[in-house]
Coordinates of C-alpha atoms and ligand atoms in Angstrom, one line a residue:
Q1 CA 190.3 244.4 -17.7
H2 CA 190.8 242.3 -20.8
A3 CA 193.1 244.6 -22.8
P4 CA 196.8 244.1 -22.1
N5 CA 198.0 247.7 -22.1
T6 CA 200.8 246.9 -24.5
A7 CA 202.6 249.8 -26.3
D8 CA 201.9 250.2 -30.0
N9 CA 199.2 247.5 -29.9
K10 CA 201.8 244.7 -29.6
Q11 CA 200.3 241.3 -29.6
A12 CA 202.4 238.8 -27.6
I13 CA 204.2 238.5 -24.2
V14 CA 206.8 236.0 -22.9
H15 CA 207.0 234.3 -19.6
L16 CA 210.7 234.6 -18.5
F17 CA 210.3 231.9 -15.9
E18 CA 212.6 232.3 -12.9
W19 CA 214.8 235.0 -14.6
R20 CA 216.5 237.6 -12.4
W21 CA 215.2 241.1 -12.6
A22 CA 218.6 242.4 -13.8
D23 CA 218.6 239.9 -16.7
I24 CA 215.0 240.8 -17.7
A25 CA 215.9 244.5 -17.7
A26 CA 218.8 243.8 -20.0
E27 CA 216.7 241.5 -22.2
C28 CA 214.1 244.3 -22.7
E29 CA 216.8 246.6 -24.0
R30 CA 218.8 244.2 -26.1
F31 CA 216.1 241.9 -27.5
L32 CA 212.4 242.2 -26.4
G33 CA 212.1 245.9 -27.4
P34 CA 213.8 245.6 -30.7
Y35 CA 211.8 242.5 -31.7
G36 CA 208.4 243.8 -30.8
F37 CA 207.6 241.8 -27.7
G38 CA 204.7 243.4 -25.8
G39 CA 205.7 242.4 -22.3
V40 CA 207.1 239.9 -19.8
Q41 CA 205.3 237.7 -17.3
V42 CA 207.7 237.6 -14.3
S43 CA 207.9 235.0 -11.6
P44 CA 206.4 236.0 -8.2
P45 CA 208.5 238.9 -6.9
N46 CA 207.4 238.7 -3.2
E47 CA 209.2 237.0 -0.4
N48 CA 208.8 233.2 -0.4
R49 CA 209.6 230.2 1.8
V50 CA 213.0 228.8 1.4
I51 CA 212.6 225.1 0.7
T52 CA 215.6 222.9 1.2
S53 CA 214.1 219.5 0.7
P54 CA 214.1 219.1 -2.2
N55 CA 216.8 221.7 -2.6
R56 CA 215.5 225.1 -3.8
P57 CA 212.7 223.8 -6.1
W58 CA 211.2 226.3 -8.6
W59 CA 207.9 225.9 -6.8
E60 CA 209.1 227.5 -3.5
R61 CA 208.1 230.8 -5.2
Y62 CA 204.5 229.8 -4.9
Q63 CA 204.7 229.8 -1.1
P64 CA 204.5 233.5 0.0
I65 CA 205.9 234.6 3.3
S66 CA 205.3 238.4 2.9
Y67 CA 204.7 241.0 0.2
H68 CA 208.2 242.4 0.4
L69 CA 209.9 242.2 -3.0
N70 CA 212.8 240.0 -2.1
T71 CA 213.5 236.7 -3.9
R72 CA 216.1 234.8 -5.8
S73 CA 215.2 237.1 -8.8
G74 CA 216.3 240.2 -6.9
N75 CA 215.2 242.8 -4.4
D76 CA 213.0 245.9 -4.5
E77 CA 215.5 248.1 -6.2
D78 CA 216.3 245.5 -8.9
F79 CA 212.6 245.1 -9.5
K80 CA 212.0 248.9 -9.9
D81 CA 214.9 249.2 -12.2
M82 CA 213.6 246.4 -14.4
V83 CA 210.1 247.9 -14.6
H84 CA 211.4 251.3 -15.5
R85 CA 213.9 250.1 -18.1
C86 CA 211.4 247.7 -19.7
N87 CA 208.7 250.4 -19.9
E88 CA 211.3 252.7 -21.6
Q89 CA 211.6 250.1 -24.3
G90 CA 207.8 249.7 -24.7
V91 CA 207.9 246.3 -23.0
R92 CA 205.4 245.8 -20.2
I93 CA 205.8 243.9 -16.9
Y94 CA 203.0 241.5 -15.8
V95 CA 203.4 240.1 -12.3
D96 CA 202.5 236.6 -11.2
V97 CA 200.6 237.3 -8.0
V98 CA 200.1 234.5 -5.5
I99 CA 197.2 235.8 -3.3
N100 CA 195.1 232.7 -2.6
H101 CA 197.4 231.3 0.1
M102 CA 200.7 231.7 2.0
C103 CA 203.1 228.8 2.4
G104 CA 202.5 225.1 2.9
A105 CA 201.5 223.7 6.3
G106 CA 204.2 222.5 8.7
G107 CA 207.1 224.2 10.3
S108 CA 208.4 227.8 10.9
G109 CA 211.3 229.8 9.8
H110 CA 212.3 232.9 7.8
G111 CA 211.5 233.7 4.2
T112 CA 213.9 234.8 1.4
G113 CA 213.6 238.4 2.8
G114 CA 214.2 237.4 6.4
S115 CA 210.6 237.7 7.6
Y116 CA 209.5 235.3 10.4
F117 CA 206.6 232.8 9.9
N118 CA 205.1 230.0 11.9
T119 CA 202.6 227.7 10.1
D120 CA 201.2 226.3 13.4
S121 CA 200.2 229.7 14.9
L122 CA 199.6 231.0 11.4
E123 CA 201.8 234.0 12.0
F124 CA 203.3 235.8 9.1
S125 CA 205.0 238.8 10.7
G126 CA 206.1 240.4 7.5
V127 CA 202.5 241.2 6.4
P128 CA 201.3 240.8 9.2
F129 CA 198.8 237.9 9.0
G130 CA 197.6 235.9 11.9
A131 CA 195.3 233.1 12.8
N132 CA 192.1 235.1 12.0
D133 CA 193.2 235.7 8.4
F134 CA 192.9 232.1 7.2
N135 CA 190.0 229.9 6.3
D136 CA 189.6 227.3 9.1
C137 CA 188.8 223.7 8.5
G138 CA 185.2 224.3 9.5
T139 CA 184.7 226.6 6.5
C140 CA 186.4 224.1 4.3
G141 CA 184.7 221.0 5.6
T142 CA 187.3 218.3 4.9
S143 CA 189.0 216.5 7.8
D144 CA 192.6 217.7 6.9
C145 CA 191.6 221.1 5.5
N146 CA 192.8 220.1 2.1
I147 CA 191.0 220.0 -1.3
H148 CA 190.1 216.4 -2.2
N149 CA 187.2 216.8 -4.6
Y150 CA 187.3 219.2 -7.6
G151 CA 183.6 218.4 -8.0
D152 CA 182.8 220.5 -5.0
A153 CA 183.2 224.2 -5.6
N154 CA 183.1 225.0 -1.9
Q155 CA 186.1 222.7 -1.2
V156 CA 188.1 224.1 -4.1
R157 CA 187.7 227.6 -2.8
N158 CA 187.7 227.3 1.0
C159 CA 190.1 224.4 1.5
R160 CA 193.9 224.3 1.1
L161 CA 195.3 223.7 -2.4
V162 CA 198.1 221.1 -1.8
A163 CA 198.2 222.0 1.9
L164 CA 198.9 225.7 1.2
L165 CA 197.5 227.8 4.0
D166 CA 194.3 229.3 2.5
L167 CA 193.8 233.0 3.0
K168 CA 190.4 234.3 4.1
L169 CA 189.7 236.6 1.2
S170 CA 186.2 237.4 2.6
S171 CA 188.0 239.4 5.3
D172 CA 188.3 243.1 4.7
Y173 CA 191.7 243.2 6.4
V174 CA 193.0 240.4 4.1
R175 CA 191.6 242.1 1.0
G176 CA 193.3 245.3 2.1
K177 CA 196.7 243.8 2.5
I178 CA 196.5 242.1 -0.9
A179 CA 195.2 245.3 -2.5
D180 CA 198.1 247.2 -0.9
Y181 CA 200.6 244.7 -2.4
L182 CA 199.1 245.0 -5.9
N183 CA 198.8 248.8 -5.7
Y184 CA 202.5 248.9 -4.7
L185 CA 203.3 247.0 -7.9
I186 CA 201.1 249.3 -9.9
S187 CA 202.8 252.4 -8.4
I188 CA 206.1 251.0 -9.6
G189 CA 204.7 250.8 -13.2
V190 CA 203.6 247.2 -13.9
A191 CA 200.9 246.8 -16.5
G192 CA 198.9 243.9 -15.0
F193 CA 198.7 240.6 -13.2
R194 CA 198.7 236.9 -13.8
V195 CA 196.5 235.8 -10.9
D196 CA 197.7 232.4 -9.5
A197 CA 195.2 229.8 -8.5
A198 CA 192.2 232.0 -9.3
K199 CA 190.0 228.9 -9.5
H200 CA 190.6 228.6 -5.7
M201 CA 189.2 232.0 -5.0
W202 CA 185.6 233.2 -5.1
P203 CA 185.0 235.5 -8.0
G204 CA 183.2 237.9 -5.6
D205 CA 186.3 238.1 -3.4
M206 CA 188.5 238.8 -6.3
A207 CA 186.1 241.5 -7.7
A208 CA 186.3 243.2 -4.3
I209 CA 190.1 243.2 -4.4
F210 CA 190.3 244.4 -8.0
G211 CA 187.8 247.1 -7.2
R212 CA 190.4 248.6 -4.8
L213 CA 193.2 248.8 -7.4
S214 CA 194.6 252.1 -8.5
D215 CA 194.9 253.2 -12.1
L216 CA 198.2 252.5 -13.8
N217 CA 201.2 254.8 -13.3
T218 CA 200.8 257.8 -15.6
A219 CA 204.6 257.9 -16.1
Y220 CA 204.1 255.1 -18.6
F221 CA 200.4 254.7 -19.3
P222 CA 197.5 257.1 -20.4
S223 CA 195.6 258.3 -17.4
G224 CA 192.7 256.2 -16.3
S225 CA 194.4 252.9 -17.6
R226 CA 193.3 249.8 -15.6
P227 CA 195.5 246.8 -14.9
F228 CA 195.3 243.9 -17.3
I229 CA 194.0 240.8 -15.4
F230 CA 194.6 237.2 -16.5
M231 CA 193.6 234.5 -14.1
E232 CA 194.9 231.0 -13.9
V233 CA 191.7 229.0 -14.1
I234 CA 192.2 225.4 -15.2
D235 CA 189.0 224.3 -16.9
L236 CA 189.1 221.3 -19.2
G237 CA 185.5 220.6 -18.4
G238 CA 183.9 218.1 -16.0
E239 CA 184.5 220.0 -12.8
A240 CA 182.3 222.1 -10.5
I241 CA 184.0 225.4 -11.5
S242 CA 184.0 226.8 -15.0
S243 CA 186.2 229.5 -16.4
S244 CA 183.1 231.5 -17.4
E245 CA 182.6 232.4 -13.8
Y246 CA 185.7 234.7 -14.1
T247 CA 185.6 236.2 -17.5
H248 CA 183.8 239.4 -16.4
L249 CA 186.9 240.2 -14.4
G250 CA 189.5 239.7 -17.1
R251 CA 191.0 237.0 -19.3
I252 CA 191.4 233.4 -18.2
T253 CA 194.3 231.0 -19.1
E254 CA 192.7 228.8 -21.7
F255 CA 194.2 225.4 -20.9
K256 CA 192.2 223.6 -23.6
Y257 CA 194.3 225.5 -26.2
G258 CA 197.7 224.0 -25.5
M259 CA 196.3 220.5 -24.8
Q260 CA 194.4 220.4 -28.1
L261 CA 197.3 221.9 -30.1
G262 CA 199.4 219.1 -28.7
Y263 CA 196.9 216.5 -29.9
V264 CA 196.7 218.1 -33.3
F265 CA 200.5 218.4 -34.0
R266 CA 201.2 215.0 -32.5
K267 CA 198.3 213.6 -34.6
Q268 CA 196.7 212.0 -31.6
N269 CA 193.0 211.6 -30.7
G270 CA 192.2 211.5 -34.5
Q271 CA 193.4 215.1 -34.9
K272 CA 195.0 216.7 -37.9
L273 CA 195.9 220.2 -39.0
A274 CA 193.0 220.5 -41.4
H275 CA 190.7 220.6 -38.3
L276 CA 192.3 223.9 -37.1
A277 CA 190.3 226.2 -39.4
N278 CA 187.9 227.0 -36.5
F279 CA 190.3 226.6 -33.6
G280 CA 189.4 228.5 -30.5
E281 CA 185.7 229.3 -30.0
G282 CA 184.8 226.6 -32.5
W283 CA 186.4 224.0 -30.2
G284 CA 184.5 225.0 -27.1
M285 CA 187.1 227.4 -25.8
Q286 CA 186.4 230.9 -24.3
L287 CA 185.6 233.9 -26.5
D288 CA 188.6 235.4 -28.2
N289 CA 188.7 238.4 -26.0
N290 CA 188.5 236.3 -22.8
A291 CA 191.4 234.0 -23.6
L292 CA 195.1 234.0 -22.8
V293 CA 196.6 231.3 -24.9
F294 CA 199.9 229.3 -24.8
V295 CA 201.4 226.1 -26.1
D296 CA 202.9 225.2 -22.7
N297 CA 203.3 226.8 -19.3
H298 CA 205.7 226.4 -16.3
D299 CA 203.5 223.8 -14.8
N300 CA 202.4 221.6 -17.7
Q301 CA 205.8 221.5 -19.3
R302 CA 206.9 219.4 -16.3
G303 CA 203.7 217.4 -15.6
H304 CA 202.1 219.8 -13.0
G305 CA 198.8 221.5 -13.6
A306 CA 196.8 220.2 -16.6
G307 CA 197.2 219.0 -20.1
G308 CA 199.1 215.8 -19.5
Q309 CA 201.3 214.1 -22.1
S310 CA 200.0 216.0 -25.1
I311 CA 201.7 219.2 -24.1
L312 CA 204.5 220.3 -26.5
T313 CA 207.7 221.8 -25.1
F314 CA 211.2 222.7 -26.1
R315 CA 212.0 219.0 -25.9
D316 CA 209.9 218.4 -29.0
S317 CA 211.5 221.3 -30.8
R318 CA 210.3 220.7 -34.4
L319 CA 206.7 220.3 -33.4
Y320 CA 207.0 223.0 -30.8
K321 CA 208.1 225.5 -33.4
M322 CA 205.2 224.5 -35.6
A323 CA 202.7 224.9 -32.8
N324 CA 204.1 228.3 -31.8
A325 CA 204.0 229.4 -35.4
F326 CA 200.4 228.4 -35.7
M327 CA 199.5 230.1 -32.4
L328 CA 201.2 233.4 -33.4
A329 CA 199.7 233.3 -36.9
F330 CA 196.1 232.4 -35.9
P331 CA 193.8 235.2 -34.8
Y332 CA 192.5 233.9 -31.4
G333 CA 193.4 235.0 -27.9
F334 CA 196.2 237.0 -26.4
V335 CA 199.4 235.1 -26.8
R336 CA 202.0 234.2 -24.1
M337 CA 205.2 232.4 -25.1
M338 CA 207.1 230.2 -22.7
S339 CA 210.8 230.7 -22.0
S340 CA 212.2 227.9 -19.9
F341 CA 215.3 226.6 -18.1
Y342 CA 216.6 223.1 -18.8
W343 CA 216.6 220.2 -16.4
D344 CA 217.4 216.6 -16.8
Q345 CA 214.3 214.5 -16.5
W346 CA 214.3 211.3 -14.5
W347 CA 211.3 209.1 -15.5
E348 CA 210.1 206.5 -13.1
G349 CA 206.6 205.0 -13.3
G350 CA 205.4 207.6 -15.8
K351 CA 206.4 210.5 -13.6
D352 CA 209.5 212.8 -13.9
K353 CA 211.1 212.6 -10.4
N354 CA 213.1 215.7 -11.3
D355 CA 210.0 217.9 -11.9
W356 CA 210.9 220.1 -8.9
I357 CA 214.4 221.2 -10.1
G358 CA 214.9 224.9 -9.8
P359 CA 216.6 227.4 -12.1
P360 CA 220.3 227.2 -12.9
A361 CA 222.0 228.2 -9.7
D362 CA 225.5 228.3 -8.2
G363 CA 226.6 226.3 -5.1
S364 CA 225.0 228.7 -2.7
G365 CA 221.6 228.6 -4.5
N366 CA 221.9 232.0 -6.2
T367 CA 220.1 232.0 -9.6
M368 CA 222.6 232.2 -12.4
G369 CA 222.6 235.1 -14.9
V370 CA 221.4 234.5 -18.5
S371 CA 224.3 234.6 -20.9
I372 CA 223.8 235.1 -24.6
N373 CA 226.1 233.4 -27.1
N374 CA 227.3 234.6 -30.4
M375 CA 224.4 232.9 -32.2
G376 CA 222.0 235.0 -30.2
T377 CA 220.7 232.1 -28.1
C378 CA 221.2 231.4 -24.5
D379 CA 223.7 229.4 -22.4
N380 CA 224.0 228.4 -18.7
G381 CA 220.9 226.2 -19.0
W382 CA 218.5 228.8 -20.1
M383 CA 216.5 227.6 -23.1
C384 CA 215.3 231.0 -24.3
E385 CA 212.7 229.6 -26.7
H386 CA 211.6 233.2 -27.4
R387 CA 215.0 233.8 -29.0
W388 CA 214.8 231.0 -31.5
R389 CA 214.6 232.7 -34.9
Q390 CA 211.4 230.9 -35.9
N391 CA 209.6 231.9 -32.7
R392 CA 210.9 235.4 -32.5
N393 CA 210.1 236.3 -36.1
M394 CA 206.5 235.0 -35.6
V395 CA 206.0 237.7 -32.9
T396 CA 206.7 240.3 -35.6
F397 CA 204.3 238.4 -37.9
R398 CA 201.5 238.7 -35.3
N399 CA 202.1 242.4 -34.8
V400 CA 202.1 243.0 -38.5
A401 CA 198.8 241.0 -38.9
A402 CA 197.0 242.6 -35.9
G403 CA 193.5 243.6 -36.6
H404 CA 193.2 241.5 -39.7
G405 CA 191.1 238.3 -39.7
M406 CA 191.8 235.0 -41.2
Y407 CA 191.3 234.6 -45.0
N408 CA 192.2 232.2 -47.8
W409 CA 192.2 229.1 -45.6
W410 CA 193.5 226.1 -47.5
D411 CA 194.2 222.6 -46.5
N412 CA 194.8 219.2 -48.2
G413 CA 192.2 217.5 -46.0
N414 CA 195.0 216.2 -43.8
N415 CA 198.1 217.8 -42.3
Q416 CA 198.9 220.6 -44.7
I417 CA 197.4 224.0 -44.1
A418 CA 197.8 227.6 -45.2
F419 CA 196.0 230.9 -44.5
S420 CA 196.4 234.6 -44.7
R421 CA 195.7 237.5 -42.3
G422 CA 193.9 239.9 -44.6
D423 CA 196.5 241.4 -47.0
R424 CA 199.1 241.6 -44.3
A425 CA 200.6 238.1 -43.8
F426 CA 200.5 234.5 -45.0
I427 CA 201.6 231.2 -43.5
A428 CA 201.8 227.6 -44.7
I429 CA 202.6 224.5 -42.5
N430 CA 203.3 221.0 -43.6
N431 CA 203.0 218.3 -40.9
E432 CA 202.8 215.3 -43.2
D433 CA 205.4 212.7 -42.4
W434 CA 206.7 212.3 -46.0
S435 CA 204.8 214.2 -48.7
A436 CA 205.7 217.6 -49.7
L437 CA 203.3 220.5 -49.7
D438 CA 203.5 221.7 -53.3
A439 CA 200.8 224.0 -54.4
T440 CA 200.1 227.5 -55.8
L441 CA 198.1 229.3 -53.1
Q442 CA 196.4 232.6 -52.6
T443 CA 198.5 234.6 -50.1
G444 CA 196.3 237.7 -50.0
L445 CA 199.5 239.8 -50.3
S446 CA 200.4 242.4 -53.0
S447 CA 202.8 241.2 -55.7
G448 CA 206.5 241.1 -54.9
D449 CA 209.3 239.0 -53.4
Y450 CA 209.0 238.2 -49.7
C451 CA 211.5 236.8 -47.3
D452 CA 210.3 233.7 -45.4
V453 CA 210.9 234.6 -41.8
I454 CA 211.1 231.0 -40.6
S455 CA 214.2 230.0 -42.7
G456 CA 215.9 233.4 -42.5
D457 CA 215.7 237.1 -41.8
L458 CA 215.3 240.2 -44.0
S459 CA 218.6 241.9 -43.5
N460 CA 220.1 244.9 -45.4
G461 CA 217.4 244.5 -48.0
G462 CA 218.3 240.9 -48.7
C463 CA 216.8 237.6 -47.4
T464 CA 219.0 235.1 -45.6
G465 CA 216.4 232.3 -46.1
K466 CA 213.9 231.3 -48.8
T467 CA 212.4 234.0 -51.0
I468 CA 208.7 233.6 -52.0
T469 CA 207.4 235.4 -55.1
V470 CA 203.8 236.6 -55.0
G471 CA 202.3 237.3 -58.4
G472 CA 199.9 240.1 -59.5
D473 CA 197.0 237.9 -58.6
G474 CA 198.2 237.3 -55.0
R475 CA 199.2 233.7 -55.7
A476 CA 202.5 232.1 -54.9
H477 CA 204.0 228.8 -55.5
I478 CA 204.7 227.1 -52.1
H479 CA 207.0 224.1 -51.7
I480 CA 207.7 222.6 -48.3
A481 CA 209.4 219.2 -48.2
G482 CA 207.9 216.7 -45.7
D483 CA 211.2 216.3 -44.0
D484 CA 212.1 220.0 -43.9
E485 CA 213.7 220.8 -40.5
D486 CA 211.1 223.7 -40.1
P487 CA 208.2 222.7 -42.4
I488 CA 206.7 226.2 -42.3
I489 CA 206.7 229.2 -44.6
A490 CA 205.7 232.6 -43.2
I491 CA 205.8 235.9 -45.0
H492 CA 204.3 239.3 -44.2
A493 CA 204.1 242.9 -45.4
D494 CA 207.2 243.9 -43.5
S495 CA 209.3 241.0 -44.9
K496 CA 209.1 242.3 -48.5
V497 CA 212.5 242.1 -50.0
Ligands
AAO501 C1 204.4 222.0 -3.2 C2 204.5 220.5 -3.1 C3 203.3 219.9 -2.5 C4 203.0 220.5 -1.1 C5 203.0 222.0 -1.2 C6 202.8 222.7 0.1 O1 204.7 220.0 -4.4 O2 203.4 218.5 -2.4 O3 201.9 220.0 -0.5 O4 204.2 222.5 -1.9 O5 203.9 222.4 0.9 C7 203.3 224.9 -7.4 C8 203.6 223.4 -7.6 C9 203.1 222.6 -6.4 C10 203.7 223.2 -5.2 C11 203.2 224.6 -5.0 C12 203.7 225.3 -3.8 O6 202.9 223.0 -8.8 O7 203.6 221.3 -6.6 O8 203.3 222.4 -4.0 O9 203.8 225.4 -6.2 O10 205.1 225.3 -3.7 C13 195.9 222.9 -9.4 C14 195.5 224.4 -9.3 C15 196.4 225.3 -10.0 C16 197.9 225.1 -9.8 C17 198.1 223.6 -10.2 C18 199.6 223.2 -10.0 O11 194.2 224.5 -9.7 O12 196.1 226.6 -9.6 O13 197.3 222.8 -9.3 N1 198.7 226.0 -10.5 C19 199.3 227.2 -9.8 C20 200.7 227.5 -10.2 C21 201.6 226.4 -9.6 C22 201.6 226.5 -8.1 C23 200.3 226.9 -7.6 C24 199.2 227.2 -8.4 C25 200.2 227.1 -6.1 O14 200.8 227.6 -11.6 O15 202.9 226.5 -10.1 O16 201.9 225.2 -7.6 O17 200.6 228.5 -5.9 C26 193.2 219.2 -11.9 C27 192.5 220.5 -11.6 C28 193.5 221.7 -11.6 C29 194.6 221.3 -10.7 C30 195.3 220.1 -11.2 C31 196.5 219.6 -10.4 O18 193.6 219.2 -13.3 O19 191.5 220.8 -12.6 O20 192.8 222.8 -11.1 O21 195.6 222.4 -10.7 O22 194.3 219.0 -11.1 O23 196.1 219.3 -9.1 C32 193.6 216.2 -16.2 C33 192.3 216.9 -15.9 C34 192.6 218.3 -15.2 C35 193.4 218.0 -14.0 C36 194.7 217.3 -14.4 C37 195.6 217.0 -13.3 O24 194.4 217.0 -17.2 O25 191.6 217.1 -17.0 O26 191.5 218.9 -14.9 O27 194.4 216.1 -15.1 O28 194.9 216.0 -12.5

């Protein structure tokens, strides 16, 4: 289904990429619950192949060996404990499910949970899957069984994505094993699924699997609740497969969104902020209710997937905060924030040769815990973009504005914009290089003093940042210098001083 099953109609989730289950449980209690985050997308929890060359890359988790919950993030008990503790805080868990394929061709061994596999005999004893459970090269039609032409829908769905052994989802047995895995996760209390590589599966096969899913666990959800489904379909246009083929099943990851936001904030391709007034559907993206939107994801922040050089990440922190603020303020799509780990890039020939580096780990390859410093941000190599004040406070903004459309759009014809969300919230952004935004603008809000949640917090009735005064006519004088570190002002009904 398209609705995210969040508690209290909360409006945004965060991808805690590669975090351990114990750290996510703690984060739900100490941060995500209190700050109004609706949920967490977690890395694939099922047993994966152990890759040692390169050494323990992040992408080994996209090579399933079985559906036992045993990975570098933790085991079955850790996972259950996390789901329970997060739900208790009103924070939902969405699982990244890798069901299009098993691991890459070549070799045999044991997965992170100890299950045996052999990619020549196609044996995956932990499921079990065998030779009959995979698409053969005949069905695929290319000489090496791999996808070569994204212009051919049959290849994209029946051949191997980057040599990953392609499951035969037309088989009743295979569908049953996958449905059992998803239903096990549902029984634990998850709220939905990010479906990996959905473009590489036939919509009909996916519909058959989703049709077998149980209702959500009534310990946490109203009876009859259905899992939230968002599918990874990369559709930038110009290929055989379009994201519209999937939208009857749930939302799709709208990759045009982050790519275009990157162009707009970087002022490339002739773009400027003034063009954002009809962002979303007006730009040829999916309908609001069909879209899951994000500035960057775990692939395109490191050159995998799609979006290329335009994608904004934590490395461009000033523009990144602006783009996140716009995304969280603008009424389009269901929002997912990215929370990353740091790695040193190594550029050669236009490619980062370190794009494989896995999460912060000790000498034995165990993922490090996330430690929080006294500024409330993270150490140990965890970026925690979701904890940056500017980002975290915009999640509250989106919750406060929920259900209210965009009003009072204003722009200077170039890179200064402002708008309100009904009478609930107001934002102004200045992305000019030098000139200040200096104008008296309609905020839509009732008169009073408001705390700007970008430069500070409302705390003990006082504002630690800028205070904005809204007059009886709803107008306020807004000043944002061109070289302001965070050239954004955001106020809302709950930030009234
Ligand atoms: C690893 C190794 C491989 C090895 C394999 C098996 O890197 O060399 O062959 O193991 O041994 C991740 C990593 C992979 C890794 C894999 C398994 O990214 O490097 O392979 O784990 O460990 C396509 C898919 C999309 C996929 C994306 C990465 O459609 O589903 O590639 N994303 C998901 C996950 C991702 C994961 C997997 C799937 C696999 O999020 O983390 O892979 O489970 C075009 C197509 C896209 C296609 C891209 C990239 O995009 O449209 O569908 O994505 O190409 O191949 C412009 C175009 C745009 C184009 C783009 C890139 O922007 O407009 O359309 O350029 O060319």
